[in-house]
mmCIF file of C-alpha atoms in Angstrom:
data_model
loop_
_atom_site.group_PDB
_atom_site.id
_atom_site.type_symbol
_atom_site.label_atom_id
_atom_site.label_comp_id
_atom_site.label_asym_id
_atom_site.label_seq_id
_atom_site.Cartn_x
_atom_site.Cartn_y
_atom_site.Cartn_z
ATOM 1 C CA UNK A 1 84.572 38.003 -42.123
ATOM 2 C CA UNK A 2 81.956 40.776 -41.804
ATOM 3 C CA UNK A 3 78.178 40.895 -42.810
ATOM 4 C CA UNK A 4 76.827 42.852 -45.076
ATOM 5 C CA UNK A 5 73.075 43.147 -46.161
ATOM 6 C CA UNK A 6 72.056 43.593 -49.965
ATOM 7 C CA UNK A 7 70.829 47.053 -50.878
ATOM 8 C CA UNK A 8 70.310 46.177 -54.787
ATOM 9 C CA UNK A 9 69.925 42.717 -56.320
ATOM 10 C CA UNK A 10 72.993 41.549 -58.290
ATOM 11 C CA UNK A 11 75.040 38.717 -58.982
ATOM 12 C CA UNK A 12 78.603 37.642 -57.915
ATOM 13 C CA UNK A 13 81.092 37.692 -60.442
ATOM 14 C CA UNK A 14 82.834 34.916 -59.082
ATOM 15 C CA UNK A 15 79.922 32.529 -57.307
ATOM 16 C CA UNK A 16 77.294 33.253 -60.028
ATOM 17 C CA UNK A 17 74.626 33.325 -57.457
ATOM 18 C CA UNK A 18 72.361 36.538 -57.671
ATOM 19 C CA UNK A 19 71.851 37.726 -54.412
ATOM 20 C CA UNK A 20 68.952 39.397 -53.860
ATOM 21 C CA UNK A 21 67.360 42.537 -51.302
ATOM 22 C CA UNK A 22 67.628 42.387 -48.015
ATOM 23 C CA UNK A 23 69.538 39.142 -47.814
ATOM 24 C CA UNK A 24 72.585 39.552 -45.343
ATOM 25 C CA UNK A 25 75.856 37.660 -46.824
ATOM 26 C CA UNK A 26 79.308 37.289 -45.410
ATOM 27 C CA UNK A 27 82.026 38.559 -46.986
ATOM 28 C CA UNK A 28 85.692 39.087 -46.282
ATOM 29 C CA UNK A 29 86.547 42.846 -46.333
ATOM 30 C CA UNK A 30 88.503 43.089 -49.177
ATOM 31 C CA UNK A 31 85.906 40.954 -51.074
ATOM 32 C CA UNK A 32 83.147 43.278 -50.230
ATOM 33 C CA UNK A 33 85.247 46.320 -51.559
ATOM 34 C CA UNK A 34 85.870 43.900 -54.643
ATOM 35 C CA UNK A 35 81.998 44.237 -55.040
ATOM 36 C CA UNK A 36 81.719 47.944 -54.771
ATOM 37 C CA UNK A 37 84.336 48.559 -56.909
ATOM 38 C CA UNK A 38 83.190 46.555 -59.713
ATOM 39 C CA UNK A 39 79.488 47.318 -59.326
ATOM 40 C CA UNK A 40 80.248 51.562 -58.856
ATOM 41 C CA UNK A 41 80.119 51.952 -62.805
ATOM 42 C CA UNK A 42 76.350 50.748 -62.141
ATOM 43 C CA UNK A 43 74.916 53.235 -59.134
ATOM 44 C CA UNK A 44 77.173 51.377 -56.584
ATOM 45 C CA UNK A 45 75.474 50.985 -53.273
ATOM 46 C CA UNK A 46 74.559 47.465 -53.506
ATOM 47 C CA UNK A 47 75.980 46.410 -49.959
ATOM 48 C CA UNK A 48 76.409 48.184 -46.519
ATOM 49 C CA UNK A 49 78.228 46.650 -44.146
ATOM 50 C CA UNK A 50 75.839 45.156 -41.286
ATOM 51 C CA UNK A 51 76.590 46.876 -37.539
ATOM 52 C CA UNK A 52 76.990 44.284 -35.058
ATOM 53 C CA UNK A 53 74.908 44.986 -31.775
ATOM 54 C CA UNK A 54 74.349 43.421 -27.989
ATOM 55 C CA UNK A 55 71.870 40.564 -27.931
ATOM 56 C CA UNK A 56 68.621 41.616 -27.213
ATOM 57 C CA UNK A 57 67.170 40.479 -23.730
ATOM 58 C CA UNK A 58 63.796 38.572 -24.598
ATOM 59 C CA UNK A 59 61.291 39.419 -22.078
ATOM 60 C CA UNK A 60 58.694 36.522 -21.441
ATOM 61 C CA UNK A 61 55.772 37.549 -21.337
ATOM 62 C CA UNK A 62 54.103 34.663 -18.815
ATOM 63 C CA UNK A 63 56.115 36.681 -16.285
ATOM 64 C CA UNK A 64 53.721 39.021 -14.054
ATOM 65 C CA UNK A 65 55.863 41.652 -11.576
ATOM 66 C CA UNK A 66 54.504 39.876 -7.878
ATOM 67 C CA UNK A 67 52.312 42.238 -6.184
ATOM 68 C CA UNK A 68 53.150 43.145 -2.616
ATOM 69 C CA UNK A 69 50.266 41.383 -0.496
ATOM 70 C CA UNK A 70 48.586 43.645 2.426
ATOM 71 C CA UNK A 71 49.070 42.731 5.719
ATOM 72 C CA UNK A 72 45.826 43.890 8.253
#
């Protein structure tokens, strides 16, 4: 299954539920083209497929960089 975010609120034919803006959903691909195809007659565009990307390192921010100490 992929993920897919809502571009326009609407509801699913076959759930009932009304999804609504920016909620990300997952769908099976032929599902999701189920969706556009039924939904083209009004504007279409009411889900884009979500890109998948690398985690994200979290930085914590407690963590100083050491400074070098002088030596006299």
């Amino acid at each position: 299954m992929a993920k897919y975010e809502v571009a326009k609120e609407f509801k699913d034919a076959y759930t009932k539920k009304t999804y609504q803006v920016g909620e990300v959903i997952e769908l099976t691909k032929q599902r999701a083209k189920e969706i556009d195809d039924n939904l083209v007659a009004f504007g279409g565009g009411y889900i884009h497929q979500v890109k998948s990307s690398a985690p994200i390192e979290k930085v914590q921010k407690d963590e100083q960089p050491k400074k070098a100490s002088k030596k006299k």
